[in-house]
N, CA and C of each residue as an Amber inpcrd file, in Angstrom:
protein
   561
  29.8000000  34.4470000  68.7260000  31.0350000  33.9070000  68.1790000
  30.9540000  32.3960000  68.0970000  31.4010000  31.8680000  66.9710000
  31.3620000  30.4180000  66.8510000  32.6030000  29.8040000  67.4900000
  32.4510000  28.5870000  67.9650000  33.5200000  27.8690000  68.6360000
  33.5620000  26.4550000  68.0730000  34.7350000  25.9540000  67.7720000
  34.9190000  24.6510000  67.1310000  34.1110000  23.5510000  67.8060000
  33.5260000  22.7000000  66.9750000  32.8690000  21.4720000  67.4260000
  33.3620000  20.3630000  66.5150000  33.7540000  19.2490000  67.0690000
  34.3920000  18.1750000  66.3110000  33.4720000  17.2300000  65.5800000
  32.5940000  17.7470000  64.7280000  31.7640000  16.8680000  63.8980000
  32.6680000  16.0730000  62.9690000  32.2810000  14.8520000  62.6810000
  33.1250000  13.9940000  61.8450000  32.6520000  13.9420000  60.3920000
  31.7000000  14.7850000  60.0120000  31.2220000  14.8360000  58.6290000
  31.5010000  16.2210000  58.0660000  31.6840000  16.2770000  56.7500000
  31.9680000  17.5590000  56.1150000  30.7460000  18.1540000  55.4260000
  29.9820000  17.3190000  54.7190000  28.7970000  17.7960000  54.0090000
  27.5600000  17.3920000  54.7940000  26.8340000  18.3970000  55.2800000
  25.6600000  18.0850000  56.0780000  24.6870000  19.2620000  56.0890000
  23.4450000  18.9340000  56.4330000  22.4510000  19.9530000  56.7320000
  22.1190000  19.8100000  58.2150000  21.6030000  20.8660000  58.8180000
  21.1910000  20.7990000  60.2170000  19.6740000  20.8760000  60.2970000
  19.1360000  20.2450000  61.3450000  17.6960000  20.2700000  61.5850000
  17.4720000  20.5530000  63.0630000  16.5210000  21.4220000  63.3460000
  16.1380000  21.7200000  64.7340000  14.6390000  21.5360000  64.8570000
  14.2350000  20.6110000  65.7260000  12.8240000  20.2800000  65.8660000
  12.1380000  21.0460000  66.9850000  12.8940000  21.6070000  67.9050000
  12.3180000  22.3020000  69.0570000  12.1280000  21.3650000  70.2300000
  11.9920000  21.9540000  71.4100000  11.9340000  21.1440000  72.6310000
  10.5320000  20.9990000  73.2120000   9.5320000  21.4220000  72.4800000
   8.1690000  21.2290000  72.9400000   7.6520000  22.2860000  73.8960000
   8.4300000  23.3620000  74.1330000   7.9460000  24.4320000  75.0160000
   6.6650000  25.0460000  74.4640000   6.6220000  25.1780000  73.1510000
   5.4240000  25.6710000  72.4740000   4.8530000  24.5130000  71.6780000
   3.7440000  23.9720000  72.1170000   3.1200000  22.8700000  71.4070000
   2.7810000  23.2710000  69.9730000   2.4660000  24.5520000  69.7660000
   2.1140000  25.0240000  68.4300000   3.2920000  24.9300000  67.4610000
   4.5170000  24.8910000  67.9730000   5.7030000  24.7980000  67.1190000
   6.2690000  23.3800000  67.0680000   5.6190000  22.4340000  67.7030000
   6.1030000  21.0590000  67.7360000   5.4750000  20.2930000  66.5780000
   6.2560000  20.1000000  65.5350000   5.8080000  19.3880000  64.3410000
   5.9370000  17.8880000  64.5960000   4.8700000  17.1520000  64.4100000
   4.8410000  15.7410000  64.7650000   5.4180000  14.7960000  63.7070000
   5.7460000  15.3030000  62.5360000   6.1460000  14.4220000  61.4380000
   7.5940000  14.6140000  60.9960000   8.4620000  15.0920000  61.9150000
   9.8650000  15.2920000  61.5500000  10.5240000  13.9980000  61.0870000
  10.2030000  12.8740000  61.7210000  10.8540000  11.6250000  61.3340000
  10.5220000  11.2660000  59.8880000   9.3000000  11.5520000  59.4500000
   8.9500000  11.3080000  58.0450000   9.7870000  12.1760000  57.1150000
   9.9950000  13.4280000  57.5090000  10.8330000  14.3350000  56.7090000
  12.2410000  13.7640000  56.6050000  12.7900000  13.2970000  57.7270000
  14.1370000  12.7200000  57.7430000  14.2000000  11.4730000  56.8740000
  13.1880000  10.6120000  56.9820000  13.1800000   9.3880000  56.1760000
  13.1740000   9.7040000  54.6880000  12.3760000  10.6870000  54.2720000
  12.3730000  11.1170000  52.8710000  13.7430000  11.6860000  52.4920000
  14.2290000  12.6370000  53.2820000  15.4810000  13.3250000  52.9710000
  16.6630000  12.3700000  52.8770000  16.7420000  11.4590000  53.8330000
  17.8680000  10.5360000  53.8520000  18.0310000   9.7940000  52.5470000
  16.9280000   9.3750000  51.9560000  16.9830000   8.6480000  50.6850000
  17.5450000   9.4970000  49.5560000  17.2670000  10.7920000  49.5760000
  17.7110000  11.6590000  48.4870000  19.0840000  12.2850000  48.7420000
  19.4780000  12.4490000  50.0090000  20.7650000  13.0900000  50.3120000
  21.9250000  12.1060000  50.3320000  21.6530000  10.8590000  50.6970000
  22.7150000   9.8580000  50.8270000  23.5620000   9.7140000  49.5600000
  22.9640000   9.6390000  48.3450000  23.7950000   9.5110000  47.1410000
  24.7510000  10.6950000  46.9270000  24.4530000  11.8360000  47.5240000
  25.2980000  13.0220000  47.3950000  26.2950000  13.1410000  48.5520000
  26.2720000  12.1700000  49.4530000  27.1940000  12.1950000  50.5940000
  26.8570000  13.2690000  51.6150000  25.5810000  13.6530000  51.6760000
  25.1560000  14.7010000  52.6090000  24.4720000  14.0490000  53.8110000
  24.9690000  14.3670000  55.0010000  24.4060000  13.8420000  56.2430000
  23.4130000  14.8380000  56.8340000  22.6640000  14.3930000  57.8340000
  21.7230000  15.2460000  58.5480000  22.1500000  15.2920000  60.0070000
  22.3630000  16.4970000  60.5290000  22.7810000  16.6910000  61.9140000
  21.6380000  17.3560000  62.6750000  21.1730000  16.6980000  63.7270000
  20.1160000  17.2740000  64.5510000  20.7550000  18.1000000  65.6550000
  20.3120000  19.3510000  65.7750000  20.8170000  20.2520000  66.8150000
  19.6630000  20.6430000  67.7290000  19.9950000  21.0230000  68.9360000
  18.9730000  21.4490000  69.8850000  19.3420000  21.0670000  71.2990000
  18.3520000  21.0470000  72.1640000  18.5840000  20.7410000  73.5720000
  18.3370000  19.2610000  73.8480000  18.6820000  18.8410000  75.0650000
  18.4580000  17.4550000  75.4740000  16.9810000  17.0860000  75.4400000
  16.1080000  18.0850000  75.5880000  14.6690000  17.8430000  75.6540000
  14.0330000  17.6280000  74.2780000  14.7450000  17.9690000  73.2140000
  14.1950000  17.7970000  71.8700000  13.9710000  16.3150000  71.5810000
  12.9050000  15.9940000  70.8550000  12.6960000  14.5890000  70.4920000
  13.8480000  14.0890000  69.6250000  14.3350000  12.8980000  69.9410000
  15.4550000  12.3360000  69.1860000  14.9410000  11.6510000  67.9220000
  15.5590000  12.0000000  66.8090000  15.2140000  11.4030000  65.5320000
  16.1980000  10.2840000  65.2210000  15.7930000   9.3590000  64.3620000
  16.7060000   8.3010000  63.9290000  17.2650000   8.6740000  62.5590000
  18.3540000   8.0300000  62.1830000  19.0360000   8.2530000  60.9000000
  19.5930000   9.6680000  60.7760000  19.9960000  10.2350000  61.9110000
  20.6460000  11.5400000  61.9440000  21.8610000  11.4420000  62.8570000
  22.7490000  12.4220000  62.7640000  23.8240000  12.5640000  63.7460000
  23.2450000  13.4570000  64.8320000  23.0870000  12.9230000  66.0190000
  22.3810000  13.6350000  67.0770000  23.3440000  14.4690000  67.9170000
  23.1520000  15.7780000  67.8990000  23.9330000  16.7060000  68.7190000
  23.0590000  17.3870000  69.7710000  21.8700000  16.8440000  70.0300000
  20.9770000  17.4420000  71.0330000  21.6620000  17.5020000  72.3900000
  21.7580000  18.7040000  72.9470000  22.3420000  18.8760000  74.2670000
  23.8430000  18.6760000  74.3120000  24.4880000  18.5640000  73.1570000
  25.9200000  18.2840000  73.1100000  26.7320000  19.4700000  72.6130000
  26.0920000  20.6300000  72.5040000  26.7970000  21.8240000  72.0340000
  26.4500000  23.0160000  72.9150000  27.4090000  23.9030000  73.0670000
  27.1250000  25.2040000  73.6620000  26.5090000  26.0620000  72.5510000
  26.0600000  27.2420000  72.8620000  25.5180000  28.1260000  71.8120000
  26.6130000  28.4570000  70.8040000  27.8490000  28.6420000  71.2820000
  28.9530000  28.9500000  70.3760000  29.2700000  27.7660000  69.4540000
  29.2140000  26.5550000  69.9720000  29.4430000  25.3750000  69.1440000
  28.2810000  25.1600000  68.1810000  27.0620000  25.4550000  68.6280000
  25.8990000  25.3900000  67.7490000  26.0990000  26.3270000  66.5600000
  26.5910000  27.5260000  66.8410000  26.8690000  28.4930000  65.7730000
  27.8940000  27.9280000  64.7830000  28.9220000  27.2600000  65.2820000
  29.9420000  26.6640000  64.4260000  29.3370000  25.5810000  63.5300000
  28.5220000  24.7160000  64.1380000  27.9110000  23.6170000  63.3850000
  27.0030000  24.1710000  62.2870000  26.1730000  25.1480000  62.6160000
  25.2670000  25.7430000  61.6240000  26.0440000  26.5060000  60.5620000
  27.0630000  27.2350000  60.9680000  27.8900000  28.0200000  60.0320000
  28.5040000  27.1380000  58.9510000  28.8670000  25.9120000  59.3080000
  29.5370000  25.0170000  58.3610000  28.5900000  24.0590000  57.6490000
  27.2840000  24.2380000  57.8480000  26.2970000  23.3810000  57.1830000
  25.9740000  23.9260000  55.7920000  25.3410000  23.0960000  54.9830000
  24.8830000  23.5160000  53.6660000  23.5500000  24.2520000  53.7530000
  22.7460000  23.8870000  54.7740000  21.3830000  24.3960000  54.8960000
  20.8920000  24.0890000  56.3000000  19.9470000  24.9030000  56.7790000
  19.3060000  24.6310000  58.0720000  17.8050000  24.5350000  57.8580000
  17.1870000  23.5450000  58.4950000  15.7280000  23.3810000  58.4380000
  15.2190000  23.2530000  59.8690000  14.1060000  23.9170000  60.1520000
  13.5540000  23.8140000  61.4990000  12.4090000  24.7720000  61.7320000
  12.0960000  24.9140000  63.0080000  11.0200000  25.8060000  63.4240000
  11.5830000  27.2040000  63.6610000  10.7010000  28.1740000  63.8160000
  11.0930000  29.5420000  64.1230000  11.6910000  29.5750000  65.5290000
  13.0210000  29.6560000  65.6000000  13.7250000  29.6420000  66.8810000
  15.1550000  30.1420000  66.6680000  15.9490000  30.1480000  67.7230000
  17.3180000  30.6660000  67.6680000  18.1550000  30.0860000  66.5230000
  18.1870000  28.7630000  66.3010000  19.0260000  28.2470000  65.2210000
  18.7100000  28.8380000  63.8380000  17.4480000  29.1770000  63.5840000
  17.0910000  29.8030000  62.3090000  17.8040000  31.1450000  62.1690000
  17.8440000  31.9040000  63.2390000  18.4490000  33.2300000  63.1870000
  19.9770000  33.1620000  63.1500000  20.5470000  32.1370000  63.7720000
  21.9920000  31.9040000  63.6440000  22.3160000  31.5690000  62.1860000
  21.5220000  30.6900000  61.5900000  21.7260000  30.3240000  60.1800000
  21.6290000  31.5540000  59.2900000  20.6990000  32.4310000  59.5800000
  20.5270000  33.6570000  58.8080000  21.7580000  34.5590000  58.9310000
  22.2830000  34.6820000  60.1380000  23.4630000  35.5270000  60.3650000
  24.6660000  35.0270000  59.5700000  24.7530000  33.7150000  59.3520000
  25.8680000  33.1380000  58.5950000  25.5570000  32.9540000  57.1150000
  24.3940000  33.4010000  56.6700000  24.0620000  33.3300000  55.2530000
  23.7500000  31.9270000  54.7640000  23.3150000  31.0470000  55.6550000
  22.9490000  29.6840000  55.2460000  21.5870000  29.7040000  54.5640000
  21.3510000  28.7090000  53.7430000  20.0240000  28.5070000  53.1570000
  19.1230000  27.9710000  54.2730000  17.8410000  28.3670000  54.2580000
  16.9530000  28.0470000  55.3780000  15.5790000  27.6110000  54.8820000
  15.0710000  26.5300000  55.4840000  13.6700000  26.1350000  55.3490000
  13.0990000  26.2220000  56.7650000  12.0930000  27.0730000  56.9520000
  11.5560000  27.3050000  58.2890000  10.0480000  27.1130000  58.3200000
   9.5710000  26.4700000  59.3870000   8.1420000  26.2320000  59.5820000
   7.5710000  27.2600000  60.5570000   6.4050000  27.7950000  60.2080000
   5.7110000  28.7630000  61.0610000   4.3050000  28.2620000  61.3370000
   3.8510000  28.4850000  62.5800000   2.5090000  28.0170000  62.9250000
   1.6970000  29.0800000  63.6440000   2.0730000  29.4180000  64.8560000
   1.2490000  30.3100000  65.6720000   1.4980000  31.7890000  65.4200000
   2.4700000  32.1120000  64.6050000   2.7780000  33.4960000  64.2510000
   3.1340000  33.5420000  62.7610000   2.7970000  34.6370000  62.0790000
   3.1440000  34.7180000  60.6590000   4.6460000  34.9270000  60.4530000
   5.1480000  34.4410000  59.3450000   6.5850000  34.5430000  59.0750000
   7.0670000  35.9790000  58.9930000   6.2170000  36.8910000  58.5620000
   6.6560000  38.2850000  58.4260000   7.0360000  38.8920000  59.7780000
   6.5530000  38.3190000  60.8890000   6.8630000  38.8570000  62.2110000
   8.2410000  38.4620000  62.7130000   8.7280000  37.2980000  62.2790000
  10.0160000  36.8470000  62.8300000  10.8510000  36.0730000  61.8130000
  10.7240000  36.4460000  60.5460000  11.5010000  35.7160000  59.5440000
  12.9880000  36.0190000  59.7100000  13.8450000  35.1430000  59.1910000
  15.2870000  35.3480000  59.3080000  15.7050000  36.6910000  58.7010000
  16.2210000  37.5650000  59.5150000  16.4550000  38.9600000  59.1710000
  17.5730000  39.1620000  58.1520000  18.6560000  38.4130000  58.2770000
  19.8410000  38.6720000  57.4590000  19.8810000  37.8680000  56.1650000
  18.9040000  37.0720000  55.8920000  18.9260000  36.1830000  54.7310000
  18.4540000  36.8710000  53.4560000  18.9840000  36.3880000  52.3420000
  18.4960000  36.8180000  51.0350000  17.2290000  36.0260000  50.7310000
  16.2990000  36.6350000  50.0360000  15.0350000  35.9660000  49.7110000
  15.2330000  34.6510000  48.9640000  16.2380000  34.5940000  48.0850000
  16.4540000  33.3710000  47.3030000  17.0330000  32.2260000  48.1440000
  17.4730000  32.5210000  49.3650000  18.0130000  31.4900000  50.2580000
  17.0000000  31.0130000  51.2910000  15.7480000  31.4610000  51.1650000
  14.7180000  31.1530000  52.1570000  13.5070000  30.4590000  51.5470000
  13.0020000  29.4890000  52.2540000  11.6610000  28.9790000  51.9930000
  10.9740000  28.9540000  53.3550000   9.9810000  29.8010000  53.5070000
   9.2390000  29.9270000  54.7580000   7.8850000  29.2650000  54.5550000
   7.5980000  28.2410000  55.3370000   6.3820000  27.4530000  55.1760000
   5.4440000  27.7360000  56.3410000   4.2990000  28.3170000  56.0290000
   3.3180000  28.6170000  57.0680000   2.2290000  27.5500000  57.0740000
   1.7520000  27.2460000  58.2730000   0.6960000  26.2510000  58.4110000
  -0.6200000  26.7840000  57.8640000  -1.4800000  25.8720000  57.4790000
  -2.8080000  26.2310000  56.9880000  -3.7140000  26.4900000  58.1820000
  -4.1630000  27.7060000  58.2970000  -5.0110000  28.0840000  59.4230000
  -6.4870000  28.1170000  59.0360000  -6.8020000  27.6290000  57.8470000
  -8.1870000  27.5860000  57.4080000  -8.8440000  28.9510000  57.3480000
  -8.0780000  29.9750000  56.9870000  -8.6180000  31.3300000  56.8900000
  -8.5930000  32.0980000  58.2000000  -8.2560000  31.4350000  59.3010000
  -8.1800000  32.1300000  60.5880000  -6.8780000  32.9070000  60.7220000
  -6.8610000  33.8350000  61.6390000  -5.6500000  34.6070000  61.9340000
  -4.7420000  33.7620000  62.8410000  -3.4400000  34.0970000  62.9100000
  -2.5330000  33.3720000  63.8060000  -2.9980000  33.4770000  65.2590000
  -2.7620000  32.4330000  66.0270000  -3.2300000  32.4040000  67.4140000
  -2.2490000  33.0320000  68.3980000  -0.9500000  32.9990000  68.0950000
   0.1150000  33.4320000  69.0080000   0.0710000  32.6540000  70.3220000
  -0.5810000  31.5320000  70.3390000  -0.7700000  30.7460000  71.5540000
   0.2970000  29.6620000  71.6920000   0.4760000  29.1600000  72.9290000
   1.3900000  28.0480000  73.1750000   0.7860000  26.7230000  72.7360000
  -0.5470000  26.6420000  72.7220000  -1.2360000  25.4230000  72.2970000
  -2.3610000  25.7700000  71.3400000  -2.5790000  24.8770000  70.3890000
  -3.6890000  25.0260000  69.4420000  -4.4030000  23.6810000  69.3310000
  -5.7040000  23.7480000  69.1950000  -6.4870000  22.5370000  68.9380000
  -7.3990000  22.8460000  67.7530000  -7.1780000  22.2320000  66.6050000
  -6.0930000  21.3120000  66.2910000  -4.7870000  22.0810000  66.0580000
  -3.6920000  21.3580000  66.1290000  -2.3620000  21.9390000  65.9700000
  -2.1170000  22.2130000  64.4800000  -2.0810000  23.4940000  64.0890000
  -2.0190000  23.8320000  62.6660000  -0.6830000  23.4870000  62.0190000
   0.3940000  23.4380000  62.7830000   1.6970000  23.1320000  62.1780000
   1.6770000  21.7630000  61.5070000   0.8350000  20.8530000  62.0110000
   0.7510000  19.5190000  61.4180000   0.0050000  19.4940000  60.0940000
  -0.5190000  20.6470000  59.6610000  -1.1370000  20.7150000  58.3320000
  -0.0730000  20.8290000  57.2310000   1.1730000  21.0600000  57.6240000
   2.2760000  21.1160000  56.6580000   2.6590000  19.6800000  56.3060000
   2.6310000  19.3640000  55.0400000   2.9370000  18.0030000  54.6000000
   4.4490000  17.7490000  54.6360000   4.8770000  16.5660000  55.0800000
   6.3060000  16.2440000  55.1160000   7.0000000  16.4130000  53.7600000
   6.2970000  16.0880000  52.6690000   6.9490000  16.2140000  51.3600000
   7.1690000  17.6790000  50.9750000   6.3480000  18.5910000  51.4740000
   6.5620000  20.0170000  51.2240000   7.8940000  20.4510000  51.8220000
   8.1910000  19.9550000  53.0150000   9.4410000  20.3210000  53.6910000
  10.6360000  19.7160000  52.9700000  10.5930000  18.4130000  52.7040000
  11.7760000  17.7960000  52.1080000  12.0040000  18.2700000  50.6760000
  10.9400000  18.5500000  49.9230000  11.1280000  19.0800000  48.5690000
  11.6920000  20.5040000  48.6160000  11.3480000  21.2690000  49.6420000
  11.9060000  22.6170000  49.8140000  13.4030000  22.5430000  50.0970000
  13.8060000  21.5870000  50.9100000  15.2340000  21.3900000  51.1990000
  15.9770000  21.0410000  49.9190000  15.4480000  20.0920000  49.1620000
  16.1060000  19.6790000  47.9190000  16.1860000  20.8310000  46.9230000
  15.1350000  21.6420000  46.8560000  15.1240000  22.7950000  45.9460000
  16.2420000  23.7750000  46.2970000  16.3740000  24.1120000  47.5800000
  17.4130000  25.0650000  47.9780000  18.8170000  24.4980000  47.7970000
  18.9530000  23.1760000  47.9090000  20.2530000  22.5510000  47.6860000
  20.5500000  22.3510000  46.2010000  19.5360000  22.5830000  45.3440000
  19.7150000  22.4140000  43.9090000  19.7830000  20.9580000  43.4840000
  19.1060000  20.0670000  44.2240000  19.1200000  18.6420000  43.9180000
  17.8100000  18.2260000  43.2670000  17.9090000  17.3770000  42.2550000
  16.7210000  16.8670000  41.5760000  16.1520000  15.7180000  42.3960000
  14.8590000  15.7600000  42.6430000  14.2700000  14.7690000  43.5350000
  13.7010000  13.5430000  42.8220000  13.2340000  13.6990000  41.6050000
  12.5380000  12.6120000  40.9110000  11.4230000  12.0360000  41.7910000
  10.7840000  12.8880000  42.5470000   9.6660000  12.5090000  43.4180000
   8.4040000  12.9770000  42.7230000   7.5990000  12.0510000  42.2610000
   6.4450000  12.3820000  41.4310000   5.1120000  12.2310000  42.1610000
   5.1120000  12.4840000  43.4460000   3.9020000  12.3130000  44.2410000
   3.5980000  13.6060000  44.9870000   2.4020000  13.6900000  45.5230000
   2.0360000  14.8280000  46.3500000   1.1600000  14.3170000  47.4880000
   1.5900000  14.5820000  48.7060000   0.7500000  14.2380000  49.8530000
  -0.3840000  15.2500000  49.8860000  -1.6050000  14.7710000  50.0130000
  -2.7350000  15.7030000  49.9980000  -3.5120000  15.7250000  51.3040000
  -3.3120000  14.7180000  52.1360000  -4.0720000  14.6920000  53.3800000
  -3.3610000  13.8200000  54.4090000  -3.3170000  14.3180000  55.6360000
  -2.8200000  13.5390000  56.7680000  -3.9300000  13.5550000  57.8120000
  -4.4720000  12.4060000  58.1210000  -5.5300000  12.3140000  59.1230000
  -4.9710000  12.1600000  60.5250000  -5.8350000  12.1710000  61.5140000
  -5.3920000  12.0970000  62.9040000  -4.7670000  10.7500000  63.2420000
  -5.0350000   9.7130000  62.4630000  -4.4630000   8.3890000  62.7160000
  -3.1370000   8.1720000  61.9860000  -2.6900000   9.1580000  61.2150000
  -1.4750000   9.0130000  60.4030000  -0.2490000   8.5570000  61.2040000
   0.0330000   9.1450000  62.3640000   1.2590000   8.7400000  63.0650000
   1.1840000   7.3710000  63.7530000   0.0220000   6.7640000  63.7900000
  -0.1350000   5.4750000  64.4700000   0.0000000   4.3260000  63.4810000
   0.5930000   3.2380000  63.9570000   0.6330000   2.0050000  63.1630000
  -0.6190000   1.2210000  63.4740000  -1.4250000   0.9820000  62.4700000
  -2.6570000   0.2460000  62.6510000  -2.6500000  -1.0120000  61.7900000
  -3.1050000  -2.0790000  62.3800000  -3.2300000  -3.3260000  61.6350000
  -4.6760000  -3.7720000  61.7760000  -5.3260000  -3.9220000  60.6480000
  -6.7160000  -4.3840000  60.6670000  -6.7770000  -5.7720000  60.0950000
  -7.6340000  -6.6050000  60.6840000  -7.8120000  -7.9650000  60.1470000
  -9.2350000  -8.3960000  60.2780000
């Protein structure tokens, strides 16, 4: 059952990054996804609300609700969102129960094993990591972490597609190396 939560925005999407219990489900480039999305959602008056536990990594340029909701309030927040994006976890299934549009990332298990049960196919974009032809590991840790093979632009373009927004983004990320998340200055 959903229970009222006093969010101060009306048009928003929710994002759940996970709390790191499963390293295989911890996507390292969420902030890049948010930075891309923010530029395209702001003109439409759509905010981004981060949901999850206190242990989840905090993102910037979002309304942070990490650890600030009960499960019932989480259900309310997701129920009133335009779309939910995140990893395969409880919030995805709550979004499915309420008929929300969903973009979900899968890494250590195939989407067919735990995809959102109540959703219509046209309301889902399920993104699986590139395993290089290998089978899913079902492990808590992977070396290398396959979820990071998902490009940030794939996620944000999937969100825009489900929201029916034109992106005018004419680029394609083709490679992210191990040094991508680090700021490097060479002289």
